[in-house]
Coordinates of C-alpha atoms and ligand atoms in Angstrom, one line a residue:
Chain C
X1 CA -1.5 -16.3 9.6
X2 CA -1.4 -19.9 8.5
X3 CA 0.2 -18.9 5.3
X4 CA 2.8 -16.8 7.2
X5 CA 3.7 -20.0 9.1
X6 CA 3.6 -22.1 5.9
X7 CA 5.9 -19.7 4.0
X8 CA 8.6 -20.2 6.5
X9 CA 10.7 -23.3 6.4
X10 CA 11.4 -25.6 9.3
X11 CA 14.3 -23.3 10.5
X12 CA 12.2 -20.2 10.5
X13 CA 9.3 -21.9 12.2
X14 CA 11.6 -23.3 14.9
X15 CA 13.2 -19.9 15.5
X16 CA 9.9 -18.1 15.8
X17 CA 8.5 -20.8 18.1
X18 CA 11.6 -20.6 20.2
X19 CA 11.5 -16.9 20.5
X20 CA 7.8 -17.2 21.5
X21 CA 8.5 -19.7 24.2
X22 CA 11.6 -17.8 25.5
X23 CA 9.5 -14.7 25.9
X24 CA 6.7 -16.6 27.4
X25 CA 8.9 -18.0 30.2
X26 CA 11.3 -15.0 30.4
X27 CA 9.9 -13.8 33.7
X28 CA 11.1 -17.0 35.4
X29 CA 14.7 -16.0 35.0
X30 CA 14.6 -12.3 34.3
X31 CA 15.3 -9.7 37.0
X32 CA 12.9 -6.8 37.5
X33 CA 15.1 -4.5 35.4
X34 CA 15.4 -7.0 32.5
X35 CA 11.6 -7.5 32.7
X36 CA 11.0 -3.8 32.4
X37 CA 13.3 -3.6 29.4
X38 CA 11.5 -6.5 27.8
X39 CA 8.2 -4.9 28.5
X40 CA 9.3 -1.7 26.8
X41 CA 10.6 -3.7 23.8
X42 CA 7.2 -5.5 23.4
X43 CA 5.4 -2.1 23.7
X44 CA 7.6 -0.8 20.8
X45 CA 6.9 -4.0 18.8
X46 CA 3.2 -3.3 19.2
X47 CA 3.1 0.4 18.3
X48 CA 5.8 -0.1 15.7
X49 CA 3.6 -2.7 14.1
X50 CA 0.7 -0.3 14.1
X51 CA 2.8 2.3 12.3
X52 CA 4.2 -0.4 9.9
X53 CA 0.8 -1.2 8.7
X54 CA 0.3 2.4 7.6
X55 CA 3.8 3.1 6.2
X56 CA 5.3 -0.3 5.4
X57 CA 2.2 -1.7 3.8
X58 CA 0.0 1.2 2.7
X59 CA 3.0 3.6 2.1
X60 CA 1.5 6.5 4.0
X61 CA 4.2 8.3 6.0
X62 CA 3.0 9.4 9.5
X63 CA 5.4 11.3 11.7
X64 CA 2.7 12.1 14.2
X65 CA 1.8 8.7 15.7
X66 CA 2.5 10.1 19.2
X67 CA -0.9 11.8 18.7
X68 CA -2.7 8.5 18.9
X69 CA -0.6 7.2 21.8
X70 CA -1.3 10.5 23.7
X71 CA -5.0 10.5 22.9
X72 CA -5.4 6.9 23.9
X73 CA -3.5 7.4 27.1
X74 CA -5.2 10.7 28.1
X75 CA -8.8 9.5 27.4
X76 CA -8.5 6.3 29.3
X77 CA -6.6 7.9 32.2
X78 CA -9.0 10.8 32.5
X79 CA -12.0 8.4 32.5
X80 CA -10.4 6.4 35.3
X81 CA -9.2 9.4 37.4
X82 CA -12.4 11.4 37.1
X83 CA -15.1 8.9 36.7
X84 CA -13.7 5.6 37.9
X85 CA -14.2 4.0 34.5
X86 CA -11.7 1.2 34.1
X87 CA -9.4 0.9 31.1
X88 CA -11.1 -2.2 29.7
X89 CA -14.1 0.0 29.2
X90 CA -12.2 3.2 28.7
X91 CA -10.2 1.7 25.8
X92 CA -13.3 2.0 23.6
X93 CA -13.7 5.8 23.7
X94 CA -9.9 6.1 23.7
X95 CA -9.8 4.1 20.4
X96 CA -12.9 6.0 19.1
X97 CA -11.4 9.4 19.7
X98 CA -8.0 8.5 18.3
X99 CA -9.6 7.0 15.2
X100 CA -11.7 10.1 14.8
X101 CA -8.4 12.2 14.7
X102 CA -7.0 9.6 12.3
X103 CA -10.0 9.9 10.1
X104 CA -9.8 13.7 10.1
X105 CA -6.1 13.6 9.1
X106 CA -6.8 10.9 6.5
X107 CA -9.7 12.7 5.0
X108 CA -7.8 16.0 4.7
X109 CA -4.8 14.3 3.3
X110 CA -6.3 11.8 0.9
X111 CA -9.3 13.9 -0.2
X112 CA -7.2 16.9 -1.1
X113 CA -4.2 15.0 -2.5
X114 CA -1.7 15.9 0.2
X115 CA 0.9 13.3 -0.4
X116 CA 4.2 12.1 0.8
X117 CA 6.2 14.5 2.9
X118 CA 3.3 17.0 2.8
X119 CA 1.1 14.3 4.3
X120 CA 3.8 13.7 6.9
X121 CA 3.8 17.4 7.8
X122 CA 0.0 17.3 8.2
X123 CA 0.4 14.4 10.8
X124 CA 3.1 16.4 12.6
X125 CA 0.9 19.5 12.7
X126 CA -2.0 17.6 14.2
X127 CA 0.2 16.1 16.9
X128 CA 1.7 19.5 17.7
X129 CA -1.7 21.3 17.8
X130 CA -3.0 18.6 20.1
X131 CA 0.0 18.9 22.4
X132 CA -0.6 22.7 22.6
X133 CA -4.3 22.0 23.2
X134 CA -3.7 19.6 26.0
X135 CA -1.3 22.1 27.7
X136 CA -4.4 24.2 28.2
X137 CA -7.1 21.6 29.1
X138 CA -7.3 22.0 32.9
X139 CA -9.5 18.9 33.1
X140 CA -6.6 16.7 32.3
X141 CA -4.1 18.7 34.3
X142 CA -2.8 20.9 31.5
X143 CA 0.9 21.3 31.1
X144 CA 1.3 20.1 34.7
X145 CA 0.3 16.6 33.7
X146 CA -2.3 14.0 34.6
X147 CA -1.5 11.3 37.2
X148 CA -3.0 8.1 38.0
X149 CA -2.8 7.9 41.7
X150 CA -1.1 5.0 43.4
X151 CA -3.6 3.2 45.6
X152 CA -2.4 0.5 47.9
X153 CA -5.8 -1.1 48.0
X154 CA -6.1 -1.4 44.3
X155 CA -2.8 -3.2 43.8
X156 CA -3.4 -6.4 42.0
X157 CA -6.7 -5.3 40.4
X158 CA -5.5 -6.5 37.0
X159 CA -8.9 -5.8 35.6
X160 CA -8.2 -2.1 36.2
X161 CA -4.6 -2.5 34.9
X162 CA -3.4 -2.0 38.4
X163 CA -1.0 -4.9 38.2
X164 CA 2.6 -5.6 38.9
X165 CA 5.6 -5.4 36.5
X166 CA 4.9 -9.1 35.7
X167 CA 1.3 -8.3 34.8
X168 CA 2.4 -5.5 32.4
X169 CA 5.0 -7.7 30.9
X170 CA 2.4 -10.3 29.9
X171 CA 0.0 -7.6 28.8
X172 CA 2.7 -6.2 26.5
X173 CA 3.5 -9.7 25.3
X174 CA -0.1 -10.3 24.4
X175 CA -0.4 -7.0 22.6
X176 CA 2.8 -7.6 20.6
X177 CA 1.8 -11.1 19.6
X178 CA -1.7 -9.9 18.6
X179 CA -0.2 -7.1 16.5
X180 CA 2.1 -9.6 14.7
X181 CA -0.8 -11.9 14.0
X182 CA -3.0 -9.1 12.8
X183 CA -0.2 -7.8 10.5
X184 CA 0.3 -11.3 9.1
X185 CA -3.4 -11.6 8.5
X186 CA -3.8 -8.2 6.9
X187 CA -0.7 -8.7 4.8
X188 CA -2.3 -11.7 3.1
X189 CA -5.7 -10.1 2.8
X190 CA -7.3 -8.4 -0.1
X191 CA -6.9 -5.1 1.7
X192 CA -3.3 -5.9 2.3
X193 CA -2.7 -6.3 -1.4
X194 CA -4.6 -3.1 -2.1
X195 CA -2.2 -1.3 0.3
X196 CA 0.8 -2.7 -1.4
X197 CA -0.5 -1.6 -4.8
X198 CA -1.1 1.9 -3.5
X199 CA 2.4 2.0 -1.9
X200 CA 4.0 1.0 -5.1
X201 CA 2.0 3.1 -7.6
X202 CA -1.2 4.9 -6.8
X203 CA -2.1 5.6 -10.4
X204 CA -1.7 2.0 -11.4
X205 CA -3.6 0.9 -8.3
X206 CA -6.5 3.1 -9.4
X207 CA -6.4 1.7 -12.9
X208 CA -6.9 -1.8 -11.4
X209 CA -10.1 -0.8 -9.8
X210 CA -8.9 0.0 -6.3
X211 CA -10.7 2.7 -4.4
X212 CA -7.5 4.3 -3.2
X213 CA -9.2 6.8 -0.9
X214 CA -11.0 4.2 1.1
X215 CA -8.1 1.8 1.2
X216 CA -5.9 4.5 2.7
X217 CA -8.6 5.6 5.1
X218 CA -8.8 2.0 6.4
X219 CA -5.0 2.0 6.9
X220 CA -5.2 5.2 9.0
X221 CA -8.2 4.0 11.0
X222 CA -6.7 0.6 11.8
X223 CA -3.3 2.1 12.6
X224 CA -4.6 4.9 14.8
X225 CA -6.9 2.6 16.7
X226 CA -4.1 0.1 17.3
X227 CA -1.8 2.9 18.5
X228 CA -4.4 4.3 20.8
X229 CA -4.5 0.9 22.6
X230 CA -0.8 1.2 23.0
X231 CA -1.5 4.6 24.6
X232 CA -3.9 3.1 27.1
X233 CA -1.1 0.6 28.1
X234 CA 1.4 3.5 28.4
X235 CA -0.9 5.5 30.6
X236 CA -1.5 2.7 33.1
X237 CA 2.0 1.4 33.0
X238 CA 3.7 4.8 33.7
X239 CA 0.8 6.4 35.6
X240 CA 1.8 9.9 34.6
X241 CA 1.0 11.8 31.4
X242 CA 2.5 15.1 30.3
X243 CA 1.5 16.7 26.9
X244 CA 5.1 17.8 26.3
X245 CA 6.3 14.3 26.7
X246 CA 3.5 12.3 25.1
X247 CA 2.8 14.3 22.0
X248 CA 6.3 15.3 21.3
X249 CA 7.6 14.6 17.9
X250 CA 10.6 12.8 19.3
X251 CA 8.0 10.3 20.5
X252 CA 6.6 9.8 17.1
X253 CA 10.2 9.3 15.7
X254 CA 11.1 6.9 18.5
X255 CA 8.2 4.7 17.6
X256 CA 9.0 4.4 13.9
X257 CA 12.7 3.6 14.2
X258 CA 12.0 0.0 15.1
X259 CA 10.1 -0.9 11.9
X260 CA 12.5 1.1 9.8
X261 CA 15.6 -0.6 11.2
X262 CA 13.9 -4.0 11.3
X263 CA 12.3 -3.8 7.8
X264 CA 9.3 -1.9 6.6
X265 CA 6.4 -3.8 5.2
X266 CA 7.5 -7.0 6.8
X267 CA 5.7 -8.9 9.5
X268 CA 8.8 -9.5 11.7
X269 CA 10.7 -6.3 10.9
X270 CA 9.2 -4.2 13.7
X271 CA 9.8 -7.1 16.1
X272 CA 13.5 -7.4 15.2
X273 CA 13.8 -3.6 15.1
X274 CA 12.5 -3.2 18.6
X275 CA 14.6 -6.0 20.0
X276 CA 17.7 -4.2 18.6
X277 CA 17.0 -0.6 19.3
X278 CA 15.4 -0.6 22.7
X279 CA 18.2 -2.6 24.4
X280 CA 20.8 -0.4 22.7
X281 CA 19.0 2.7 24.0
X282 CA 18.8 1.3 27.5
X283 CA 22.4 0.3 27.3
X284 CA 23.5 3.7 26.2
X285 CA 21.6 5.3 29.1
X286 CA 23.4 3.2 31.7
X287 CA 26.7 3.5 29.9
X288 CA 26.6 7.2 29.7
X289 CA 25.6 7.3 33.3
X290 CA 28.4 5.1 34.4
X291 CA 30.9 7.0 32.4
X292 CA 29.7 10.2 34.0
X293 CA 28.9 11.8 30.6
X294 CA 26.0 14.0 31.3
X295 CA 26.2 16.2 28.3
X296 CA 22.7 16.5 27.0
X297 CA 22.3 14.6 23.8
X298 CA 25.3 12.3 24.3
X299 CA 23.1 9.4 24.2
X300 CA 21.3 10.7 21.2
X301 CA 24.5 11.1 19.3
X302 CA 25.6 7.5 20.0
X303 CA 22.2 6.2 19.2
X304 CA 22.2 8.1 15.9
X305 CA 25.6 6.7 15.0
X306 CA 24.4 3.2 15.6
X307 CA 21.3 3.8 13.6
X308 CA 23.3 5.2 10.7
X309 CA 25.6 2.2 10.7
X310 CA 22.7 -0.3 10.7
X311 CA 20.9 1.5 7.9
X312 CA 24.1 1.8 5.9
X313 CA 24.8 -1.9 6.2
X314 CA 21.2 -3.2 5.6
X315 CA 19.2 -0.4 3.9
X316 CA 16.1 -2.5 3.5
X317 CA 16.1 -3.5 7.1
X318 CA 17.6 -6.2 9.3
X319 CA 14.8 -8.7 9.1
X320 CA 14.8 -9.2 5.3
X321 CA 18.6 -9.6 5.4
X322 CA 18.5 -11.9 8.4
X323 CA 15.8 -14.1 7.1
X324 CA 17.7 -14.5 3.9
X325 CA 21.0 -15.1 5.5
X326 CA 19.6 -17.7 7.9
X327 CA 17.4 -19.2 5.2
X328 CA 14.1 -18.7 6.9
X329 CA 11.8 -18.2 4.0
X330 CA 10.8 -20.8 1.6
X331 CA 10.7 -20.2 -2.1
X332 CA 7.1 -20.4 -3.1
X333 CA 6.5 -23.1 -5.6
Chain W
X1 CA -26.1 -5.7 -31.5
X2 CA -25.7 -2.7 -29.2
X3 CA -22.1 -1.5 -29.1
X4 CA -19.9 -2.3 -26.1
X5 CA -18.4 1.2 -26.2
X6 CA -19.6 4.2 -27.9
X7 CA -17.8 7.5 -28.0
X8 CA -19.8 10.4 -29.3
X9 CA -18.3 13.8 -30.2
X10 CA -15.7 13.7 -27.5
X11 CA -13.3 16.6 -27.2
X12 CA -10.5 17.5 -24.9
X13 CA -8.5 20.7 -24.7
X14 CA -5.4 21.4 -22.6
X15 CA -5.5 25.2 -22.2
X16 CA -5.4 26.4 -25.8
X17 CA -4.3 23.1 -27.3
X18 CA -7.0 20.9 -28.8
X19 CA -5.8 17.4 -28.0
X20 CA -8.9 15.5 -29.1
X21 CA -11.4 17.1 -31.4
X22 CA -14.9 15.8 -31.7
X23 CA -14.1 12.1 -32.0
X24 CA -16.9 9.5 -32.4
X25 CA -16.7 5.8 -32.9
X26 CA -18.2 2.6 -31.6
X27 CA -16.7 -0.7 -30.6
X28 CA -18.8 -3.8 -31.0
X29 CA -18.6 -6.6 -28.5
X30 CA -16.0 -9.2 -29.4
X31 CA -14.0 -7.1 -31.9
X32 CA -10.5 -5.8 -32.0
X33 CA -10.5 -2.1 -32.8
X34 CA -7.4 -0.1 -33.4
X35 CA -6.6 3.6 -33.0
X36 CA -3.6 4.9 -35.0
X37 CA -2.1 8.2 -35.8
X38 CA 1.2 10.2 -35.6
X39 CA 2.8 11.2 -32.3
X40 CA 0.8 13.7 -30.4
X41 CA -2.4 12.9 -32.3
X42 CA -4.3 12.6 -29.1
X43 CA -4.6 8.8 -28.9
X44 CA -3.5 8.5 -25.3
X45 CA -5.7 11.4 -24.3
X46 CA -8.6 9.6 -25.9
X47 CA -7.8 6.5 -23.8
X48 CA -7.4 8.5 -20.7
X49 CA -10.9 9.9 -21.2
X50 CA -12.4 6.4 -21.6
X51 CA -10.5 5.1 -18.6
X52 CA -11.6 7.9 -16.4
X53 CA -8.3 9.6 -15.9
X54 CA -9.4 12.7 -17.7
X55 CA -12.9 14.1 -18.1
X56 CA -13.8 15.2 -21.6
X57 CA -14.7 18.9 -22.2
X58 CA -17.5 17.8 -24.4
X59 CA -19.2 14.7 -25.7
X60 CA -20.3 11.4 -24.1
X61 CA -18.7 8.0 -23.6
X62 CA -21.0 5.0 -22.9
X63 CA -20.0 1.5 -21.9
X64 CA -22.6 -1.1 -22.2
X65 CA -25.2 1.6 -22.5
X66 CA -24.1 3.3 -19.3
X67 CA -22.5 6.8 -19.4
X68 CA -19.0 6.7 -18.0
X69 CA -17.4 10.0 -18.9
X70 CA -16.1 11.8 -15.9
X71 CA -16.1 8.8 -13.6
X72 CA -13.0 7.8 -11.6
X73 CA -10.5 5.3 -13.1
X74 CA -11.3 2.8 -10.4
X75 CA -15.0 3.0 -11.0
X76 CA -14.5 2.5 -14.7
X77 CA -12.3 -0.5 -14.1
X78 CA -14.8 -2.1 -11.8
X79 CA -17.4 -1.8 -14.6
X80 CA -15.1 -3.9 -16.8
X81 CA -12.7 -1.6 -18.6
X82 CA -9.0 -2.4 -18.0
X83 CA -6.1 -0.5 -19.4
X84 CA -2.4 -0.7 -19.8
X85 CA -0.1 2.4 -19.7
X86 CA 2.0 3.5 -22.6
X87 CA 4.8 4.0 -20.2
X88 CA 4.5 0.8 -18.2
X89 CA 3.9 1.0 -14.5
X90 CA 4.2 -2.3 -12.9
X91 CA 4.4 -2.4 -9.1
X92 CA 8.2 -2.5 -9.0
X93 CA 8.8 -3.9 -5.5
X94 CA 6.3 -6.7 -5.8
X95 CA 6.8 -10.1 -7.4
X96 CA 5.3 -10.7 -10.8
X97 CA 2.7 -13.0 -9.3
X98 CA 1.7 -10.5 -6.7
X99 CA 1.3 -7.8 -9.4
X100 CA -1.2 -10.0 -11.2
X101 CA -2.7 -11.1 -7.9
X102 CA -3.8 -7.5 -7.3
X103 CA -5.7 -7.4 -10.5
X104 CA -7.2 -10.8 -9.8
X105 CA -8.5 -9.6 -6.4
X106 CA -10.7 -7.0 -8.0
X107 CA -13.6 -9.4 -8.4
X108 CA -12.5 -12.2 -6.2
X109 CA -12.5 -12.4 -2.4
X110 CA -11.1 -15.8 -2.1
X111 CA -7.3 -15.5 -1.9
X112 CA -6.6 -19.0 -3.2
X113 CA -8.9 -18.6 -6.1
X114 CA -7.3 -15.3 -7.0
X115 CA -3.8 -16.8 -6.8
X116 CA -4.9 -19.7 -9.1
X117 CA -6.4 -17.3 -11.6
X118 CA -3.3 -15.0 -11.5
X119 CA -1.1 -18.0 -12.3
X120 CA -3.4 -19.0 -15.1
X121 CA -3.1 -15.6 -16.6
X122 CA 0.6 -15.6 -16.1
X123 CA 0.8 -18.9 -18.0
X124 CA -1.2 -17.4 -20.9
X125 CA 1.3 -14.6 -21.2
X126 CA 4.5 -16.8 -20.9
X127 CA 5.4 -15.3 -17.5
X128 CA 4.7 -18.3 -15.3
X129 CA 8.3 -19.2 -14.9
X130 CA 9.1 -15.6 -13.8
X131 CA 6.3 -15.4 -11.3
X132 CA 8.7 -15.0 -8.3
X133 CA 10.9 -12.3 -9.9
X134 CA 10.6 -8.8 -8.6
X135 CA 8.8 -6.8 -11.3
X136 CA 11.6 -4.2 -11.3
X137 CA 14.0 -6.8 -12.5
X138 CA 12.1 -7.6 -15.7
X139 CA 13.1 -6.6 -19.2
X140 CA 10.9 -4.2 -21.1
X141 CA 9.1 -6.9 -23.2
X142 CA 8.3 -8.8 -20.0
X143 CA 7.1 -5.6 -18.3
X144 CA 4.7 -5.0 -21.2
X145 CA 3.4 -8.5 -20.8
X146 CA 3.1 -8.1 -17.1
X147 CA 1.1 -4.9 -17.6
X148 CA -1.2 -6.8 -19.9
X149 CA -1.5 -9.7 -17.5
X150 CA -2.4 -7.5 -14.6
X151 CA -5.1 -5.7 -16.6
X152 CA -6.4 -9.0 -17.9
X153 CA -6.6 -10.4 -14.4
X154 CA -9.3 -7.9 -13.5
X155 CA -11.7 -9.8 -15.8
X156 CA -12.4 -6.9 -18.2
X157 CA -14.9 -6.9 -20.9
X158 CA -13.0 -4.2 -22.7
X159 CA -9.2 -4.0 -22.7
X160 CA -7.5 -0.7 -23.6
X161 CA -4.0 -1.3 -24.8
X162 CA -1.7 1.7 -25.3
X163 CA 1.2 0.6 -27.5
X164 CA 1.9 -2.8 -26.0
X165 CA 4.1 -3.7 -29.1
X166 CA 6.4 -0.7 -28.9
X167 CA 10.0 -1.7 -28.2
X168 CA 9.4 -5.4 -29.0
X169 CA 11.4 -7.3 -31.6
X170 CA 9.6 -8.7 -34.6
X171 CA 9.4 -12.2 -33.1
X172 CA 8.1 -10.8 -29.8
X173 CA 5.6 -8.8 -31.7
X174 CA 4.3 -11.9 -33.5
X175 CA 4.0 -13.7 -30.2
X176 CA 2.1 -10.7 -28.7
X177 CA -0.3 -10.7 -31.7
X178 CA -0.9 -14.4 -31.1
X179 CA -1.5 -13.8 -27.4
X180 CA -3.9 -11.0 -28.1
X181 CA -5.8 -13.1 -30.6
X182 CA -6.1 -15.7 -27.9
X183 CA -7.3 -13.3 -25.3
X184 CA -9.9 -11.9 -27.8
X185 CA -11.1 -15.3 -29.0
X186 CA -10.8 -17.6 -26.0
X187 CA -11.5 -15.2 -23.2
X188 CA -14.0 -13.2 -25.1
X189 CA -12.4 -9.9 -24.3
X190 CA -13.0 -7.0 -26.6
X191 CA -9.9 -5.0 -27.4
X192 CA -9.3 -1.4 -28.2
X193 CA -5.7 -0.8 -29.0
X194 CA -3.4 2.1 -29.8
X195 CA -0.5 0.9 -32.0
X196 CA 2.2 2.2 -34.2
X197 CA 3.4 -1.2 -35.4
X198 CA 1.3 -1.5 -38.5
X199 CA 2.1 -5.2 -39.0
X200 CA 0.4 -5.9 -35.7
X201 CA -2.5 -3.6 -36.4
X202 CA -3.2 -5.2 -39.8
X203 CA -3.0 -8.6 -38.3
X204 CA -5.4 -7.9 -35.5
X205 CA -7.8 -5.1 -36.1
X206 CA -11.3 -5.5 -37.6
X207 CA -11.9 -1.8 -37.5
X208 CA -9.7 1.2 -37.1
X209 CA -9.8 4.9 -36.5
X210 CA -7.0 7.3 -37.6
X211 CA -6.4 10.5 -35.6
X212 CA -4.5 13.5 -36.7
X213 CA -4.1 16.6 -34.6
X214 CA -6.9 15.2 -32.4
X215 CA -9.4 14.9 -35.3
X216 CA -10.6 11.7 -36.9
X217 CA -9.4 11.6 -40.5
X218 CA -10.4 8.1 -41.4
X219 CA -12.5 5.2 -40.1
X220 CA -13.3 1.7 -41.3
X221 CA -11.8 -1.6 -42.2
X222 CA -8.0 -1.6 -42.1
X223 CA -7.5 -2.5 -45.8
X224 CA -9.5 0.5 -46.8
X225 CA -8.1 2.9 -44.3
X226 CA -4.5 2.3 -45.3
X227 CA -5.3 3.1 -48.9
X228 CA -6.8 6.4 -47.9
X229 CA -4.7 9.2 -49.4
X230 CA -5.2 11.4 -46.3
X231 CA -3.9 8.7 -44.1
X232 CA -0.9 8.0 -46.3
X233 CA 0.2 11.6 -46.4
X234 CA -0.4 12.4 -42.7
X235 CA 0.7 9.3 -41.1
X236 CA 1.8 6.3 -43.0
X237 CA 4.0 7.9 -45.6
X238 CA 5.5 5.7 -48.2
X239 CA 7.3 3.2 -46.1
X240 CA 4.6 1.1 -44.5
X241 CA 2.6 -0.8 -47.1
Ligands
LIG401 N1 -1.8 16.4 -19.4 C1 -1.5 17.2 -20.5 N2 -1.4 18.5 -20.4 C2 -1.1 19.3 -21.5 N3 -1.0 18.8 -22.7 C3 -1.1 17.4 -22.9 C4 -1.4 16.6 -21.8 N4 -1.5 15.3 -22.2 C5 -1.3 15.4 -23.5 N5 -1.1 16.7 -23.9 C6 -0.8 17.1 -25.3 O1 -1.9 16.6 -26.1 C7 -1.5 16.2 -27.3 C8 -1.9 14.8 -27.6 O2 -1.1 13.9 -26.7 P1 -1.3 12.4 -26.6 O3 -0.4 11.9 -25.5 O4 -2.8 12.0 -26.5 O5 -0.8 11.9 -28.0 P2 -0.6 10.4 -28.6 O6 -1.4 10.3 -29.8 O7 -0.8 9.4 -27.5 O8 1.0 10.4 -29.0 P3 2.1 9.3 -28.9 O9 1.9 8.5 -30.1 O10 3.4 10.0 -28.9 O11 1.9 8.5 -27.7 C9 0.0 16.4 -27.4 O12 0.2 17.6 -28.0 C10 0.4 16.5 -25.9 O13 1.5 17.3 -25.8
LIG402 MG1 0.3 8.0 -26.5

């Protein structure tokens, strides 16, 4: 963390500090709608960062991260709805179960040498199976969905995540900041370097004494746990959970676009990515609505075009390009 | 003195092909030992068995008295055997310093100490000025040096070098010979090297082994081995000496 700060020059530090302060005081000026968009952005910063650890640093492609969001959300919501166990407690089993799924995927993939796109297929398969499974679990509402009831009396019980938009904004803000700090910390740790080695060349990593299996397992465990916490947030923010919506592959894709556009394997890439893509997505929704285009997929087509343009212009991501153009990073001496 | 490495009757077959055929030799602590032989003689296969990449079909390999054949490459490295690859494999997207840093972190938990050590090693290998370059931008001689630096940073007791001189110009070869001497003498690292460049082998090796079609055809001091008629006909030919 400290080295992250030290590696930036004055300009970079001022920019980051400014962004932090702006976000901290955004609610003072922001309308309810803007605040909800900002909340969504920060949520994507958080889950994007979780995915970035696994793909950007450890080089393991997961296309099924919606699995962990869904599990985290469902476990915590079910505990609350059925047993009155609040999310601050429910987050532990939520993380535990998501991490167990992550461990199963990791073990299968890494133990049996399922790599690259095949590993990605494995992650998709797990998410899909789980979606189908949840369609049939009556306890959590099956395909009909699970709802966290609106209770007037509980409004303001922030300790049960029954807060206002403002509360969820700050919660998302904390999550995003913590995710960035954790990434910065891990990136400069021994484990972080092991991940980079594995990402670059597994054979060479092994020859340098790195236990590749365990390092990759740690990546999946950390990433799935983090993502599950995002799922808890999602459940209590939106109050309704449908398997078809939560576990869908489009959800997994949505969550990885930020880090890809922003810059894989960088600390601020997922932040920049989320701040570009989420507003663009929201803008497209309101634009297509205003223009009266209700052809299904119209939004997706425009979104895809914008995505292609960005990736064509800055193939390694916006953040590396930006930080170089604006001279944020200091040459190490 | 008990040997640092002892290879006893080791053999490896790839389907029908006998790549390494009952090879035995010992490497004493502190020495430089060379393995030579024509292309396809089984040198790299032998290295891969020592480094844990391949398990031998027969025979034993002991490092400091401990049996290591069939262990994983990372386990062998943690015991103190580092290797370079014949076809270099630096981490292309990382800086030169971070490449070496990864090696230095094997037995170090303190990041600052690892970085200091990585820089020390880089200085030894004339790479210090290029420490911020991406490894993918280096020239082949520099990549070879980087490969060596990274292996050296893991604090090995035994260093396996697979043709680190190949593709180097004569002056670069001489510099590499000098560096390896320093590594051997000053850092106390025992070296087992595969090499085609006879000039380097003669300058460095205390003992050598000649492989031909997987089988050992000569063993001993370099001056004696290069005069061996079998070695001359099968490998050296007329040109070398
Ligand atoms: N993984 C493998 N599968 C099948 N055959 C192999 C494999 N590795 C090596 N061989 C064969 O084993 C023999 C010995 O190869 P090896 O790479 O050990 O030779 P070498 O002495 O290192 O040669 P060079 O000087 O060209 O590097 C060759 O005939 C090679 O084709
Ligand atoms: Mg070879």
